[in-house]
């Protein structure tokens, strides 16, 4: 038995079976978790328990919890609870923003998405828009826009300025998210976004990587010296951000560079359907019982990039890769690290919701529902680890709430900030 995962004893889909969620049970669980979160972190100024979570931004901080509450309200499934959800989310954001405004902010923090201020500005803009607070919305979009000049220089962060958590891919993803959610003019115009993409491509072409120099992968990136391949800090997260930019897809040269780099990742797919977390592990593989089947490192994250490639390039090899990855996630994706979306059961369940949208095959919706149900079993309660931040968006129950909401709206489901459709 692996120390990383539970053995999957869940029933797989039976062809022809009707797949129907228990809507009332899911709604009850969502509200119960939301109430637990709000009770644990009272939305009042200077509450020490709540104030301590102001740091950490979207990944493990208060703004990630605010995003989760906003996500419930945005779904339209709980209209009688929207006022409380949005007001609590607003208070969380204002506590988090107050911390930012009271301290000296360096460029690194200001431009970072999942681990910095950009994530706060994006989440706050969603909440203020939902509440009709137009002046505060404009302020957040102005702050988001102003950060673009920080990350435009190719080498703005010497340890790797292109990845998702703190780099340009994260910043671009933030801007893309605002455009999608708010449905208005982009906070950062197309010319600026194109320059950011050019910086990312220039950076990738300048890599000293053996794989780039040998022509196997036109774009390669390192974060603190490691050539990661997955969503967290790695090539997959960077390429997904680029593939979501029209200026990249419409330019024959950049389109081909991105495609060839995706094909490099595709060629590294293991026989079991997984992807290694870094180029080092392509030759020095870890034992199978220690393999990473996480959104951050492994198939549950890379599958979102490959699905996007299938939609853009229309080649069956990408869909075949997604099917193999999804089968691996079903077999080995019941993680013991907790419920979260970064390296937990809910994040792996999101891969099935994505596949359901991509293919229409109800098998994947069944699998997503099965993963969700497992989160509330005695086995999970007793044997899963408690994350460092058990109520956070990426490690804990706040992200799981988003997954449960999306089970009720599967044709709209999307891993937070992973834009495939």
Short mmCIF file of C-alpha atoms in Angstrom, two decimals:
data_model
loop_
_atom_site.label_atom_id
_atom_site.label_comp_id
_atom_site.label_asym_id
_atom_site.label_seq_id
_atom_site.Cartn_x
_atom_site.Cartn_y
_atom_site.Cartn_z
CA UNK A 1 0.00 0.00 0.00
CA UNK A 2 1.42 3.39 -0.99
CA UNK A 3 1.88 5.95 1.75
CA UNK A 4 0.82 8.60 -0.77
CA UNK A 5 -2.61 7.32 -1.76
CA UNK A 6 -5.56 5.19 -0.80
CA UNK A 7 -6.28 2.06 -2.77
CA UNK A 8 -9.17 2.83 -5.09
CA UNK A 9 -11.98 0.43 -4.20
CA UNK A 10 -14.66 2.69 -5.65
CA UNK A 11 -17.07 1.37 -8.24
CA UNK A 12 -16.24 2.51 -11.76
CA UNK A 13 -18.88 3.45 -14.29
CA UNK A 14 -21.09 0.70 -15.73
CA UNK A 15 -21.84 1.40 -19.41
CA UNK A 16 -25.42 2.49 -19.87
CA UNK A 17 -25.94 3.42 -16.22
CA UNK A 18 -27.65 6.71 -15.38
CA UNK A 19 -25.36 9.09 -13.51
CA UNK A 20 -27.26 11.49 -11.29
CA UNK A 21 -25.85 13.35 -8.30
CA UNK A 22 -27.68 13.72 -5.03
CA UNK A 23 -28.21 17.47 -5.38
CA UNK A 24 -29.60 17.98 -1.89
CA UNK A 25 -26.75 16.13 -0.23
CA UNK A 26 -24.15 18.09 -2.20
CA UNK A 27 -25.81 21.39 -1.39
CA UNK A 28 -25.96 20.48 2.30
CA UNK A 29 -22.26 19.60 2.31
CA UNK A 30 -21.31 22.82 0.54
CA UNK A 31 -23.25 24.95 3.02
CA UNK A 32 -21.93 22.97 5.98
CA UNK A 33 -18.33 23.47 4.87
CA UNK A 34 -18.92 27.15 4.12
CA UNK A 35 -20.44 27.67 7.56
CA UNK A 36 -17.58 25.83 9.23
CA UNK A 37 -15.11 28.08 7.40
CA UNK A 38 -16.97 31.27 8.33
CA UNK A 39 -17.36 30.20 11.96
CA UNK A 40 -13.69 29.33 12.26
CA UNK A 41 -12.62 32.65 10.73
CA UNK A 42 -15.07 35.34 11.90
CA UNK A 43 -15.39 38.20 9.43
CA UNK A 44 -14.74 40.98 11.92
CA UNK A 45 -11.79 43.40 12.04
CA UNK A 46 -8.90 42.55 14.34
CA UNK A 47 -10.04 39.01 15.05
CA UNK A 48 -6.67 37.32 15.66
CA UNK A 49 -7.65 33.97 14.12
CA UNK A 50 -8.82 35.65 10.93
CA UNK A 51 -6.00 38.21 10.81
CA UNK A 52 -3.38 35.45 10.90
CA UNK A 53 -4.71 34.13 7.59
CA UNK A 54 -4.37 37.47 5.79
CA UNK A 55 -0.98 36.43 4.43
CA UNK A 56 -0.60 33.75 1.80
CA UNK A 57 -2.82 35.20 -0.91
CA UNK A 58 -4.87 32.82 -3.04
CA UNK A 59 -2.85 29.73 -2.31
CA UNK A 60 -3.26 29.38 1.46
CA UNK A 61 -4.44 32.80 2.60
CA UNK A 62 -7.63 34.66 3.39
CA UNK A 63 -8.24 35.75 -0.20
CA UNK A 64 -8.45 32.09 -1.26
CA UNK A 65 -11.18 31.55 1.31
CA UNK A 66 -12.91 34.67 0.01
CA UNK A 67 -12.69 33.28 -3.52
CA UNK A 68 -14.40 30.08 -2.37
CA UNK A 69 -17.32 31.95 -0.77
CA UNK A 70 -17.65 34.15 -3.86
CA UNK A 71 -17.62 31.00 -6.01
CA UNK A 72 -20.60 29.59 -4.15
CA UNK A 73 -22.50 32.85 -4.58
CA UNK A 74 -21.56 33.16 -8.26
CA UNK A 75 -22.99 29.72 -8.99
CA UNK A 76 -26.53 30.96 -8.39
CA UNK A 77 -27.35 27.73 -6.56
CA UNK A 78 -27.81 29.34 -3.13
CA UNK A 79 -29.58 32.69 -3.69
CA UNK A 80 -30.86 32.91 -0.12
CA UNK A 81 -27.25 32.75 1.18
CA UNK A 82 -25.60 35.11 -1.32
CA UNK A 83 -25.70 38.23 0.85
CA UNK A 84 -23.89 36.57 3.77
CA UNK A 85 -21.41 34.80 1.49
CA UNK A 86 -20.47 37.97 -0.39
CA UNK A 87 -20.29 40.18 2.67
CA UNK A 88 -18.03 37.68 4.42
CA UNK A 89 -15.88 37.39 1.29
CA UNK A 90 -15.65 41.19 1.14
CA UNK A 91 -14.55 41.42 4.78
CA UNK A 92 -11.90 38.73 4.23
CA UNK A 93 -10.58 40.62 1.22
CA UNK A 94 -10.47 43.93 3.02
CA UNK A 95 -8.49 42.38 5.87
CA UNK A 96 -6.06 40.88 3.32
CA UNK A 97 -5.82 44.11 1.32
CA UNK A 98 -5.26 46.08 4.52
CA UNK A 99 -2.19 43.98 5.24
CA UNK A 100 -0.85 44.78 1.77
CA UNK A 101 -1.47 48.50 2.04
CA UNK A 102 0.17 48.74 5.47
CA UNK A 103 3.50 47.24 4.51
CA UNK A 104 6.24 47.97 2.02
CA UNK A 105 5.55 45.92 -1.09
CA UNK A 106 8.44 44.80 -3.25
CA UNK A 107 8.09 44.06 -6.95
CA UNK A 108 8.17 40.32 -6.40
CA UNK A 109 5.11 40.36 -4.12
CA UNK A 110 3.21 42.86 -6.22
CA UNK A 111 3.29 40.83 -9.44
CA UNK A 112 2.84 37.33 -7.99
CA UNK A 113 -0.49 35.60 -8.63
CA UNK A 114 -1.05 32.56 -6.42
CA UNK A 115 1.52 33.67 -3.83
CA UNK A 116 1.23 37.45 -3.97
CA UNK A 117 -0.79 40.60 -4.45
CA UNK A 118 -2.12 40.03 -7.97
CA UNK A 119 -4.20 37.13 -6.65
CA UNK A 120 -5.70 39.47 -4.06
CA UNK A 121 -6.54 42.12 -6.66
CA UNK A 122 -8.21 39.58 -8.93
CA UNK A 123 -10.34 38.04 -6.18
CA UNK A 124 -11.30 41.45 -4.82
CA UNK A 125 -12.35 42.57 -8.30
CA UNK A 126 -14.69 39.57 -8.58
CA UNK A 127 -16.26 40.29 -5.20
CA UNK A 128 -16.64 44.04 -5.76
CA UNK A 129 -18.19 43.42 -9.16
CA UNK A 130 -20.73 41.02 -7.62
CA UNK A 131 -21.60 43.62 -4.98
CA UNK A 132 -21.87 46.45 -7.53
CA UNK A 133 -19.05 48.45 -5.91
CA UNK A 134 -17.72 49.97 -9.10
CA UNK A 135 -15.19 52.36 -7.59
CA UNK A 136 -13.44 49.62 -5.63
CA UNK A 137 -13.57 47.40 -8.72
CA UNK A 138 -11.81 50.09 -10.77
CA UNK A 139 -9.17 50.43 -8.04
CA UNK A 140 -8.41 46.69 -8.10
CA UNK A 141 -8.21 46.59 -11.90
CA UNK A 142 -5.90 49.61 -11.89
CA UNK A 143 -3.56 47.88 -9.42
CA UNK A 144 -3.63 44.72 -11.52
CA UNK A 145 -2.84 46.68 -14.66
CA UNK A 146 0.00 48.63 -13.04
CA UNK A 147 1.81 45.43 -12.12
CA UNK A 148 2.36 44.51 -15.79
CA UNK A 149 5.41 46.73 -16.17
CA UNK A 150 7.16 44.92 -13.34
CA UNK A 151 7.25 41.54 -15.06
CA UNK A 152 7.76 42.70 -18.65
CA UNK A 153 11.61 42.68 -18.50
CA UNK A 154 12.78 39.20 -19.50
CA UNK A 155 14.92 38.63 -16.41
CA UNK A 156 12.80 40.48 -13.84
CA UNK A 157 13.18 37.56 -11.39
CA UNK A 158 16.49 35.75 -11.67
CA UNK A 159 15.22 32.49 -10.12
CA UNK A 160 12.59 31.95 -12.83
CA UNK A 161 10.10 34.68 -13.71
CA UNK A 162 7.81 32.74 -16.03
CA UNK A 163 6.00 30.17 -13.87
CA UNK A 164 2.45 30.17 -12.54
CA UNK A 165 2.73 30.97 -8.84
CA UNK A 166 4.90 34.11 -8.92
CA UNK A 167 5.84 34.72 -12.54
CA UNK A 168 4.49 35.91 -15.86
CA UNK A 169 2.32 32.84 -16.46
CA UNK A 170 0.50 33.62 -13.22
CA UNK A 171 0.13 37.27 -14.10
CA UNK A 172 -1.27 36.44 -17.54
CA UNK A 173 -3.63 33.87 -16.02
CA UNK A 174 -4.88 36.52 -13.61
CA UNK A 175 -5.61 38.93 -16.44
CA UNK A 176 -7.27 36.19 -18.52
CA UNK A 177 -9.44 35.30 -15.52
CA UNK A 178 -10.65 38.87 -15.12
CA UNK A 179 -11.52 39.08 -18.80
CA UNK A 180 -13.48 35.81 -18.60
CA UNK A 181 -15.31 36.52 -15.35
CA UNK A 182 -16.10 40.20 -15.70
CA UNK A 183 -16.89 40.08 -19.42
CA UNK A 184 -15.66 43.60 -20.03
CA UNK A 185 -12.69 45.30 -21.65
CA UNK A 186 -9.38 43.75 -20.61
CA UNK A 187 -7.63 45.40 -17.64
CA UNK A 188 -4.36 44.94 -19.55
CA UNK A 189 -4.63 45.61 -23.26
CA UNK A 190 -3.63 43.16 -25.96
CA UNK A 191 -0.39 44.95 -26.83
CA UNK A 192 0.88 44.69 -23.24
CA UNK A 193 -0.12 41.04 -23.01
CA UNK A 194 1.64 40.36 -26.29
CA UNK A 195 4.85 41.94 -24.96
CA UNK A 196 4.58 39.75 -21.86
CA UNK A 197 4.19 36.67 -24.07
CA UNK A 198 7.20 37.76 -26.11
CA UNK A 199 9.21 38.02 -22.89
CA UNK A 200 8.10 34.52 -21.89
CA UNK A 201 9.05 33.08 -25.27
CA UNK A 202 12.38 34.92 -25.31
CA UNK A 203 13.09 33.59 -21.83
CA UNK A 204 12.22 30.03 -22.85
CA UNK A 205 14.41 30.23 -25.95
CA UNK A 206 17.36 31.43 -23.87
CA UNK A 207 17.30 28.44 -21.55
CA UNK A 208 20.52 26.49 -21.07
CA UNK A 209 18.51 23.28 -20.94
CA UNK A 210 19.87 20.24 -22.76
CA UNK A 211 16.37 19.60 -24.09
CA UNK A 212 16.16 23.04 -25.67
CA UNK A 213 19.67 22.98 -27.10
CA UNK A 214 19.09 19.54 -28.60
CA UNK A 215 15.95 20.77 -30.33
CA UNK A 216 13.63 18.48 -28.39
CA UNK A 217 11.78 21.31 -26.66
CA UNK A 218 11.94 24.85 -28.13
CA UNK A 219 10.89 26.48 -24.85
CA UNK A 220 12.21 25.42 -21.46
CA UNK A 221 12.21 27.09 -18.07
CA UNK A 222 13.79 26.59 -14.67
CA UNK A 223 12.56 27.68 -11.24
CA UNK A 224 15.34 27.88 -8.67
CA UNK A 225 17.41 25.67 -10.95
CA UNK A 226 14.86 22.89 -11.48
CA UNK A 227 13.23 22.31 -14.87
CA UNK A 228 9.73 21.47 -13.65
CA UNK A 229 7.29 20.01 -16.16
CA UNK A 230 3.97 20.28 -14.32
CA UNK A 231 1.51 23.04 -13.49
CA UNK A 232 3.23 24.30 -10.36
CA UNK A 233 6.33 26.29 -11.34
CA UNK A 234 6.67 24.27 -14.55
CA UNK A 235 6.41 24.07 -18.29
CA UNK A 236 2.76 22.95 -18.39
CA UNK A 237 1.53 25.96 -16.43
CA UNK A 238 3.54 28.34 -18.61
CA UNK A 239 2.38 26.79 -21.88
CA UNK A 240 -1.28 26.85 -20.81
CA UNK A 241 -1.04 30.59 -20.13
CA UNK A 242 0.56 31.13 -23.55
CA UNK A 243 -2.01 28.95 -25.31
CA UNK A 244 -4.78 31.11 -23.85
CA UNK A 245 -3.38 34.24 -25.50
CA UNK A 246 -4.77 34.97 -28.99
CA UNK A 247 -1.56 36.74 -30.05
CA UNK A 248 0.41 33.53 -29.46
CA UNK A 249 -2.01 31.19 -31.20
CA UNK A 250 -2.44 33.48 -34.23
CA UNK A 251 1.32 33.91 -34.79
CA UNK A 252 2.69 30.95 -36.80
CA UNK A 253 6.14 31.03 -35.17
CA UNK A 254 5.04 31.26 -31.53
CA UNK A 255 2.18 28.83 -32.14
CA UNK A 256 4.65 26.26 -33.46
CA UNK A 257 7.09 26.80 -30.58
CA UNK A 258 4.33 26.23 -28.06
CA UNK A 259 3.00 23.20 -29.93
CA UNK A 260 6.43 21.57 -30.18
CA UNK A 261 6.98 22.16 -26.47
CA UNK A 262 3.62 20.55 -25.66
CA UNK A 263 4.60 17.63 -27.89
CA UNK A 264 7.79 17.26 -25.85
CA UNK A 265 5.70 16.90 -22.70
CA UNK A 266 3.46 14.44 -24.54
CA UNK A 267 6.46 12.29 -25.43
CA UNK A 268 7.45 12.07 -21.77
CA UNK A 269 4.12 10.51 -20.73
CA UNK A 270 4.74 7.31 -18.82
CA UNK A 271 3.33 3.94 -19.86
CA UNK A 272 0.84 4.22 -16.98
CA UNK A 273 -0.35 7.65 -18.16
CA UNK A 274 1.46 9.86 -15.65
CA UNK A 275 3.97 12.67 -16.26
CA UNK A 276 7.21 13.17 -14.36
CA UNK A 277 7.48 16.34 -12.26
CA UNK A 278 10.80 17.53 -13.70
CA UNK A 279 13.33 16.81 -16.44
CA UNK A 280 15.71 15.33 -13.85
CA UNK A 281 13.22 12.55 -13.21
CA UNK A 282 12.98 11.59 -16.85
CA UNK A 283 16.20 9.64 -16.34
CA UNK A 284 16.28 9.22 -12.55
CA UNK A 285 12.79 7.93 -11.90
CA UNK A 286 11.38 7.64 -8.41
CA UNK A 287 9.88 4.32 -7.25
CA UNK A 288 6.28 3.87 -8.36
CA UNK A 289 4.95 3.93 -4.80
CA UNK A 290 6.34 7.48 -4.52
CA UNK A 291 5.14 8.82 -7.88
CA UNK A 292 3.35 12.17 -7.80
CA UNK A 293 -0.24 12.14 -9.06
CA UNK A 294 -1.03 15.75 -8.15
CA UNK A 295 -2.36 18.82 -9.91
CA UNK A 296 0.87 20.59 -9.03
CA UNK A 297 3.19 17.81 -10.27
CA UNK A 298 1.85 15.04 -12.49
CA UNK A 299 -1.04 14.02 -14.70
CA UNK A 300 -3.88 15.82 -12.83
CA UNK A 301 -2.36 19.18 -13.81
CA UNK A 302 -0.80 18.39 -17.16
CA UNK A 303 -4.11 16.94 -18.41
CA UNK A 304 -5.57 20.46 -18.52
CA UNK A 305 -2.81 21.64 -20.87
CA UNK A 306 -3.15 18.60 -23.12
CA UNK A 307 -6.93 19.09 -23.29
CA UNK A 308 -6.41 22.72 -24.32
CA UNK A 309 -3.97 21.54 -26.98
CA UNK A 310 -6.61 19.16 -28.31
CA UNK A 311 -9.12 22.01 -28.61
CA UNK A 312 -6.61 24.30 -30.33
CA UNK A 313 -4.76 21.88 -32.63
CA UNK A 314 -7.52 19.27 -33.20
CA UNK A 315 -5.14 16.29 -33.16
CA UNK A 316 -6.34 12.98 -31.74
CA UNK A 317 -3.01 12.26 -30.03
CA UNK A 318 -3.86 14.89 -27.42
CA UNK A 319 -7.23 13.36 -26.63
CA UNK A 320 -5.64 9.90 -26.39
CA UNK A 321 -3.10 11.29 -23.94
CA UNK A 322 -5.88 12.81 -21.83
CA UNK A 323 -7.74 9.48 -21.69
CA UNK A 324 -4.60 7.69 -20.49
CA UNK A 325 -3.93 10.38 -17.89
CA UNK A 326 -7.53 10.24 -16.64
CA UNK A 327 -7.36 6.47 -16.25
CA UNK A 328 -4.17 6.84 -14.20
CA UNK A 329 -5.83 9.47 -11.98
CA UNK A 330 -8.76 7.11 -11.37
CA UNK A 331 -6.43 4.31 -10.34
CA UNK A 332 -3.95 6.29 -8.23
CA UNK A 333 -5.51 9.66 -7.52
CA UNK A 334 -7.11 9.15 -4.10
CA UNK A 335 -4.41 11.05 -2.30
CA UNK A 336 -3.72 10.96 1.41
CA UNK A 337 -2.36 14.50 1.49
CA UNK A 338 -5.82 15.95 2.08
CA UNK A 339 -8.94 17.21 0.33
CA UNK A 340 -7.44 20.14 -1.56
CA UNK A 341 -7.05 21.01 -5.21
CA UNK A 342 -3.26 21.37 -5.42
CA UNK A 343 -2.27 17.93 -4.13
CA UNK A 344 -5.49 16.40 -2.88
CA UNK A 345 -8.55 14.41 -3.85
CA UNK A 346 -10.63 17.35 -5.07
CA UNK A 347 -7.92 18.56 -7.44
CA UNK A 348 -7.72 15.12 -8.99
CA UNK A 349 -11.50 14.96 -9.19
CA UNK A 350 -11.42 18.17 -11.22
CA UNK A 351 -9.58 16.27 -13.97
CA UNK A 352 -12.68 14.11 -14.42
CA UNK A 353 -14.99 17.12 -14.60
CA UNK A 354 -12.73 18.58 -17.27
CA UNK A 355 -12.83 15.30 -19.21
CA UNK A 356 -16.62 15.22 -18.94
CA UNK A 357 -16.82 18.66 -20.53
CA UNK A 358 -14.25 17.70 -23.15
CA UNK A 359 -15.79 14.39 -24.23
CA UNK A 360 -19.36 14.27 -22.93
CA UNK A 361 -18.62 10.79 -21.59
CA UNK A 362 -20.64 10.33 -18.37
CA UNK A 363 -17.99 7.90 -17.13
CA UNK A 364 -15.92 10.90 -16.10
CA UNK A 365 -18.80 12.59 -14.29
CA UNK A 366 -19.35 9.32 -12.40
CA UNK A 367 -15.69 9.25 -11.42
CA UNK A 368 -15.78 12.85 -10.21
CA UNK A 369 -18.81 12.07 -8.05
CA UNK A 370 -17.08 9.00 -6.64
CA UNK A 371 -14.02 11.03 -5.65
CA UNK A 372 -16.29 13.59 -3.99
CA UNK A 373 -18.11 10.93 -2.01
CA UNK A 374 -14.82 9.45 -0.84
CA UNK A 375 -13.94 12.75 0.84
CA UNK A 376 -16.73 12.14 3.34
CA UNK A 377 -15.96 8.51 4.17
CA UNK A 378 -14.67 7.25 7.49
CA UNK A 379 -11.57 5.93 5.73
CA UNK A 380 -10.64 9.41 4.50
CA UNK A 381 -11.48 11.04 7.82
CA UNK A 382 -9.25 8.65 9.76
CA UNK A 383 -6.35 8.14 7.37
CA UNK A 384 -5.89 11.31 5.31
CA UNK A 385 -3.33 13.83 6.50
CA UNK A 386 -4.40 17.23 7.76
CA UNK A 387 -2.82 19.89 5.51
CA UNK A 388 -0.79 22.75 6.95
CA UNK A 389 -3.66 25.07 5.98
CA UNK A 390 -6.74 22.84 6.12
CA UNK A 391 -9.25 25.58 5.18
CA UNK A 392 -7.28 27.14 2.33
CA UNK A 393 -8.15 27.27 -1.36
CA UNK A 394 -5.32 25.13 -2.70
CA UNK A 395 -4.50 22.84 0.23
CA UNK A 396 -7.80 22.50 2.03
CA UNK A 397 -11.57 22.59 2.16
CA UNK A 398 -12.09 25.99 0.50
CA UNK A 399 -10.92 24.51 -2.80
CA UNK A 400 -12.95 21.38 -2.16
CA UNK A 401 -16.03 23.59 -1.86
CA UNK A 402 -15.40 24.84 -5.41
CA UNK A 403 -15.16 21.24 -6.62
CA UNK A 404 -18.45 20.33 -4.94
CA UNK A 405 -20.15 23.39 -6.46
CA UNK A 406 -18.91 22.37 -9.89
CA UNK A 407 -20.35 18.87 -9.45
CA UNK A 408 -23.74 20.63 -9.46
CA UNK A 409 -22.90 22.55 -12.65
CA UNK A 410 -20.70 20.11 -14.59
CA UNK A 411 -21.16 21.78 -17.97
CA UNK A 412 -19.53 24.91 -16.50
CA UNK A 413 -16.97 23.17 -14.28
CA UNK A 414 -13.37 24.32 -14.44
CA UNK A 415 -10.44 23.99 -12.06
CA UNK A 416 -9.96 27.47 -10.56
CA UNK A 417 -7.90 29.58 -12.94
CA UNK A 418 -7.11 26.67 -15.31
CA UNK A 419 -8.69 27.93 -18.52
CA UNK A 420 -9.32 25.08 -20.93
CA UNK A 421 -12.66 25.95 -22.57
#
